């Protein structure tokens, strides 16, 4: 019996295999006090046993690594317009504030009386219809190129949510609505809106592919909006104000070109081959300086405001500084209208700007 229970000694450098699930109980020997059995290895410490067991089991927290499938970033052009019908999205209502920011500037020179405000409102409606018509025709012309763009591929035509014949029908409906909207504006107002359509038609056809010319054509569209507002009031537009609007719009457009160049390269917009980030930074500074000087001269020579209106030059500087910060430092500027209308610094600055000018308008 003693021979059956005696264990065979193992060399000290070879651990005894730990058998689990073997048939029958394992024979154990009680060690004497103060003595160790060289034949049996020391039992592992409880913490080592638990560690070895946990190493072979999946960890409950944080859990096994799961492969992550990257998702495409949200489309900024669809933000805030989700759920819109495709025909309405084709009109780009998010771009309508461009008209609201420029056309009513004619009221700064006191064109409120004699129905001037109502005619400016009609001019605003006419330019909204005209700009929507331009957007539709531009999307029809660029549908194949938009399909390859990471953002513009979500537009109604590029995504397939709307057909090309339906887009042409929408353009015809806009043109039919635009004709009676021009009648109250008179020949001068209709001529300005017609020039706007002609300039943008040339832009969509060819000029948007020509570096430098493309940005000046877009800025000219804003100047024509300004002239349309003044034509509705029957007052001439000040040349320093025209220069200010042109220079400021060039800042916005050049900032957008810089953003496009850094995000998507020159593949989608051929005109970007004529630009570089360094060149755009230089012309951004030049146009910003021209905008501030033009605004200062407008206040001093054409506006009729009092001397306290010169304080708004600080607001003009802050607006330009903030936009350049968004473009150069933050890497934004892809949606200039959203920057102007949603950026908190811009909104607070605009509130102070208006608070300084409103008393001058009352005078």
C-alpha positions as MATLAB code, in Angstrom:
seq = 'XXXXXXXXXXXXXXXXXXXXXXXXXXXXXXXXXXXXXXXXXXXXXXXXXXXXXXXXXXXXXXXXXXXXXXXXXXXXXXXXXXXXXXXXXXXXXXXXXXXXXXXXXXXXXXXXXXXXXXXXXXXXXXXXXXXXXXXXXXXXXXXXXXXXXXXXXXXXXXXXXXXXXXXXXXXXXXXXXXXXXXXXXXXXXXXXXXXXXXXXXXXXXXXXXXXXXXXXXXXXXXXXXXXXXXXXXXXXXXXXXXXXXXXXXXXXXXXXXXXXXXXXXXXXXXXXXXXXXXXXXXXXXXXXXXXXXXXXXXXXXXXXXXXXXXXXXXXXXXXXXXXXXXXXXXXXXXXXXXXXXXXXXXXXXXXXXXXXXXXXXXX';
ca = [
       0.000    0.000    0.000;
       2.874    2.336    0.770;
       4.357    1.587   -2.613;
       1.144    2.566   -4.330;
       0.876    5.953   -2.658;
       4.483    6.963   -3.040;
       4.986    9.538   -5.811;
       7.835    9.494   -8.194;
      10.124   12.477   -7.621;
      10.611   14.901  -10.499;
      13.616   16.982  -11.213;
      13.378   20.420   -9.639;
      13.487   22.150  -13.026;
      10.449   20.284  -14.373;
       7.093   21.246  -12.857;
       4.571   18.555  -12.107;
       1.740   18.712  -14.632;
      -1.525   19.826  -13.132;
      -4.209   17.360  -14.195;
      -7.829   18.347  -14.072;
     -10.782   16.108  -14.563;
      -8.773   12.873  -13.878;
     -10.667    9.847  -12.633;
     -10.457    9.290   -8.888;
      -9.049   11.529   -6.181;
      -5.461   12.582   -6.225;
      -3.374   11.175   -3.369;
      -2.005   13.913   -1.193;
       0.509   13.797    1.613;
       0.426   16.040    4.617;
       3.774   17.786    4.990;
       5.434   17.836    8.352;
       5.817   21.089   10.157;
       8.828   23.033    8.999;
       9.649   20.611    6.209;
       9.085   20.667    2.483;
       8.674   17.807    0.129;
      11.167   18.083   -2.728;
       9.087   15.681   -4.761;
       6.049   17.955   -5.017;
       6.231   21.492   -6.384;
       4.898   24.396   -4.345;
       1.240   25.210   -4.871;
       0.667   28.343   -6.885;
      -0.462   31.421   -5.061;
      -4.189   32.202   -5.333;
      -3.561   35.449   -7.191;
      -1.399   33.699   -9.773;
      -4.044   31.035  -10.285;
      -6.754   33.618  -10.845;
      -4.480   35.584  -13.181;
      -3.712   32.513  -15.276;
      -7.390   31.650  -15.430;
      -8.405   35.145  -16.436;
      -5.775   35.204  -19.167;
      -7.507   32.317  -20.913;
     -11.023   33.794  -20.633;
     -12.457   36.832  -22.479;
     -12.394   39.986  -20.403;
     -15.794   41.388  -19.578;
     -14.653   44.994  -19.470;
     -13.765   46.668  -21.805;
     -14.549   43.587  -23.865;
     -12.914   42.010  -26.873;
     -11.815   44.266  -29.699;
     -14.511   44.610  -32.356;
     -13.522   45.697  -35.858;
     -14.715   49.256  -36.454;
     -16.318   50.066  -39.763;
     -15.655   53.718  -40.658;
     -18.657   55.722  -41.673;
     -18.725   58.670  -44.016;
     -18.868   62.082  -42.351;
     -22.197   63.886  -42.464;
     -22.779   66.023  -45.507;
     -22.634   69.695  -44.475;
     -24.813   70.709  -47.426;
     -27.645   68.530  -46.108;
     -27.371   69.668  -42.502;
     -30.535   71.452  -41.515;
     -32.294   70.426  -44.786;
     -32.983   66.765  -44.078;
     -36.461   65.769  -45.127;
     -36.863   68.471  -47.795;
     -38.414   67.293  -51.050;
     -35.907   66.936  -53.859;
     -37.346   69.811  -55.964;
     -37.058   72.191  -53.014;
     -33.555   70.982  -52.134;
     -32.590   71.576  -55.764;
     -33.331   75.286  -55.263;
     -30.766   75.444  -52.418;
     -32.777   77.464  -49.910;
     -29.702   77.570  -47.683;
     -28.156   79.985  -50.192;
     -31.072   82.427  -50.240;
     -29.617   84.516  -47.366;
     -26.973   85.717  -49.850;
     -29.673   87.894  -51.382;
     -30.890   89.042  -47.972;
     -27.403   90.167  -46.995;
     -26.825   92.341  -50.087;
     -30.051   93.534  -51.717;
     -31.419   95.475  -48.674;
     -28.154   97.432  -48.308;
     -29.811  100.056  -50.496;
     -31.985  100.973  -47.515;
     -28.919  102.259  -45.672;
     -29.042  105.430  -47.750;
     -32.594  106.276  -46.718;
     -34.586  104.609  -49.468;
     -37.475  103.708  -47.134;
     -39.971  106.325  -48.287;
     -42.218  106.326  -51.330;
     -42.657  102.577  -51.346;
     -38.917  102.030  -51.612;
     -38.910   99.304  -48.957;
     -41.667   97.395  -50.782;
     -39.813   97.596  -54.087;
     -36.628   96.375  -52.406;
     -38.669   93.431  -51.121;
     -39.811   92.676  -54.677;
     -36.222   92.904  -55.896;
     -35.251   90.437  -53.166;
     -37.901   87.984  -54.368;
     -36.748   88.398  -57.972;
     -33.135   87.659  -57.081;
     -34.165   84.594  -55.038;
     -35.978   83.216  -58.088;
     -33.098   84.134  -60.397;
     -30.439   82.600  -58.147;
     -32.473   79.408  -57.727;
     -32.766   79.193  -61.514;
     -28.992   79.544  -61.766;
     -28.463   76.781  -59.192;
     -30.744   74.404  -61.078;
     -29.024   75.017  -64.407;
     -25.613   74.691  -62.780;
     -26.530   71.337  -61.220;
     -27.795   70.072  -64.577;
     -24.504   71.024  -66.226;
     -22.339   69.533  -63.445;
     -24.301   66.409  -62.585;
     -21.573   63.981  -63.718;
     -18.816   65.906  -61.944;
     -20.914   66.203  -58.786;
     -21.276   62.421  -58.644;
     -17.522   62.163  -58.005;
     -17.456   64.844  -55.299;
     -17.560   63.619  -51.669;
     -20.125   66.278  -50.673;
     -21.935   67.355  -53.839;
     -22.784   63.771  -54.702;
     -25.646   64.103  -52.195;
     -27.382   66.775  -54.264;
     -30.738   65.752  -55.748;
     -29.518   65.244  -59.324;
     -26.165   63.640  -58.497;
     -27.725   61.273  -55.962;
     -30.504   60.214  -58.339;
     -33.328   61.519  -56.144;
     -34.454   63.689  -59.044;
     -34.222   63.174  -62.785;
     -32.794   65.545  -65.354;
     -36.172   66.111  -67.106;
     -37.718   66.995  -63.742;
     -34.917   69.495  -63.164;
     -35.581   71.110  -66.538;
     -39.279   71.354  -65.635;
     -38.320   73.043  -62.352;
     -36.142   75.532  -64.241;
     -39.028   76.329  -66.593;
     -41.345   76.918  -63.639;
     -38.831   79.290  -62.027;
     -38.477   81.240  -65.267;
     -42.270   81.500  -65.547;
     -42.445   82.916  -61.999;
     -39.537   85.305  -62.579;
     -41.088   87.124  -65.537;
     -44.057   88.641  -63.651;
     -41.791   89.358  -60.642;
     -39.669   91.656  -62.840;
     -42.598   93.760  -64.045;
     -42.956   95.943  -60.893;
     -39.207   96.661  -60.910;
     -39.332   98.537  -64.189;
     -36.867   98.343  -67.085;
     -33.850   99.191  -64.920;
     -34.517   96.466  -62.368;
     -35.267   93.909  -65.077;
     -32.017   94.828  -66.834;
     -29.991   94.242  -63.666;
     -31.619   90.849  -63.036;
     -31.094   89.947  -66.698;
     -27.416   90.853  -66.405;
     -27.213   88.654  -63.304;
     -28.636   85.704  -65.253;
     -26.293   86.330  -68.188;
     -23.178   86.546  -66.012;
     -24.044   83.381  -64.118;
     -24.942   81.579  -67.324;
     -21.488   82.372  -68.695;
     -20.018   81.214  -65.391;
     -21.766   77.839  -65.556;
     -20.856   77.391  -69.228;
     -17.157   78.240  -69.256;
     -15.883   80.930  -66.918;
     -15.917   78.856  -63.743;
     -13.051   76.818  -65.174;
     -10.800   79.869  -65.649;
      -8.643   80.729  -62.592;
      -9.132   84.229  -61.149;
     -11.941   84.980  -63.613;
     -14.150   82.536  -61.725;
     -13.950   84.398  -58.406;
     -14.498   87.807  -60.011;
     -17.579   86.539  -61.846;
     -19.102   85.230  -58.606;
     -18.301   88.511  -56.843;
     -19.904   90.400  -59.733;
     -23.118   88.531  -59.013;
     -23.154   90.055  -55.532;
     -22.483   93.522  -56.899;
     -25.436   93.113  -59.276;
     -27.624   92.205  -56.313;
     -26.547   95.452  -54.654;
     -27.274   97.465  -57.793;
     -30.673   95.796  -58.095;
     -31.576   96.939  -54.606;
     -30.548  100.523  -55.380;
     -32.414  100.424  -58.667;
     -35.556   99.488  -56.755;
     -35.205  102.570  -54.534;
     -34.448  104.879  -57.449;
     -31.164  106.015  -55.906;
     -27.656  105.617  -57.346;
     -25.272  103.285  -55.546;
     -22.119  104.814  -54.109;
     -18.992  103.636  -55.826;
     -17.110  103.163  -52.542;
     -19.901  100.898  -51.320;
     -19.733   98.936  -54.575;
     -15.993   98.505  -54.112;
     -16.491   97.436  -50.496;
     -19.054   94.786  -51.431;
     -16.846   93.536  -54.269;
     -13.765   93.236  -52.036;
     -15.630   91.626  -49.152;
     -17.281   89.087  -51.463;
     -13.879   88.282  -52.953;
     -12.676   87.497  -49.422;
     -15.560   85.057  -48.929;
     -15.075   83.377  -52.315;
     -11.289   83.110  -52.020;
     -11.700   81.600  -48.565;
     -14.040   79.009  -50.028;
     -11.518   78.233  -52.793;
      -8.812   77.761  -50.171;
     -11.004   75.320  -48.276;
     -11.805   73.371  -51.459;
      -8.131   73.211  -52.379;
      -7.174   71.769  -48.986;
     -10.056   69.287  -48.787;
     -10.650   67.904  -52.286;
      -7.677   69.137  -54.314;
      -8.039   70.144  -57.939;
      -9.966   67.108  -59.126;
     -13.488   68.479  -58.851;
     -12.964   72.139  -59.755;
     -10.534   72.579  -62.678;
      -9.958   76.264  -61.874;
      -8.178   75.268  -58.665;
      -5.080   74.326  -60.665;
      -4.385   78.053  -60.896;
      -4.304   78.516  -57.122;
      -2.121   77.552  -54.205;
      -2.637   78.004  -50.478;
       0.135   80.587  -50.261;
      -1.207   82.582  -53.202;
      -4.726   82.541  -51.762;
      -3.418   83.768  -48.404;
      -1.780   86.727  -50.137;
      -4.856   87.784  -52.089;
      -7.066   87.258  -49.025;
      -5.000   89.832  -47.137;
      -5.072   92.204  -50.122;
      -8.852   92.002  -50.545;
      -9.406   92.353  -46.799;
      -7.399   95.571  -46.723;
      -9.283   96.884  -49.763;
     -12.628   96.095  -48.124;
     -11.741   98.012  -44.950;
     -10.429  101.046  -46.853;
     -13.469  101.080  -49.134;
     -15.840  100.878  -46.178;
     -14.030  103.704  -44.395;
     -14.259  105.945  -47.454;
     -17.921  105.040  -47.915;
     -18.688  106.172  -44.375;
     -16.784  109.437  -44.814;
     -17.962  110.470  -48.279;
     -21.183  108.717  -49.363;
     -23.182  107.339  -46.459;
     -24.347  110.550  -44.805;
     -23.789  108.992  -41.382;
     -22.460  110.961  -38.469;
     -18.898  110.718  -37.143;
     -19.838  108.007  -34.649;
     -20.451  105.630  -37.560;
     -16.680  105.393  -37.920;
     -16.730  103.171  -34.828;
     -18.206  100.436  -37.027;
     -14.856  100.157  -38.795;
     -13.756   98.159  -35.747;
     -16.663   95.778  -36.385;
     -15.595   95.457  -40.019;
     -12.066   94.586  -38.945;
     -13.286   92.021  -36.430;
     -15.537   90.389  -39.030;
     -12.630   90.046  -41.456;
     -10.260   88.806  -38.752;
     -12.749   86.185  -37.614;
     -13.410   84.924  -41.133;
      -9.688   84.683  -41.871;
      -9.264   82.778  -38.601;
     -11.972   80.324  -39.648;
     -10.323   79.805  -43.037;
      -6.614   79.769  -42.163;
      -6.543   78.492  -38.570;
      -9.666   76.322  -38.309;
      -9.557   75.014  -41.887;
     -13.164   76.071  -42.529;
     -14.736   78.465  -44.986;
     -16.456   75.876  -47.177;
     -19.859   77.410  -46.418;
     -19.338   81.196  -46.096;
     -23.037   81.945  -45.564;
     -23.235   79.535  -42.642;
     -20.121   81.093  -41.158;
     -21.684   84.552  -41.331;
     -25.067   83.505  -39.951;
     -24.147   80.812  -37.399;
     -20.749   81.711  -35.998;
     -21.235   83.190  -32.524;
     -18.485   85.757  -32.889;
     -19.950   86.913  -36.192;
     -23.457   87.169  -34.739;
     -22.389   89.176  -31.685;
     -20.264   91.432  -33.873;
     -23.188   91.979  -36.241;
     -25.401   92.920  -33.290;
     -22.913   95.537  -32.109;
     -22.520   96.757  -35.688;
     -26.257   97.261  -36.052;
     -26.550   98.933  -32.648;
     -23.977  101.507  -33.732;
     -25.606  102.188  -37.113;
     -29.281  102.282  -36.151;
     -29.043  105.653  -34.341;
     -27.296  107.042  -37.404;
     -30.164  105.873  -39.622;
     -32.638  107.618  -37.345;
     -30.763  110.879  -37.794;
];
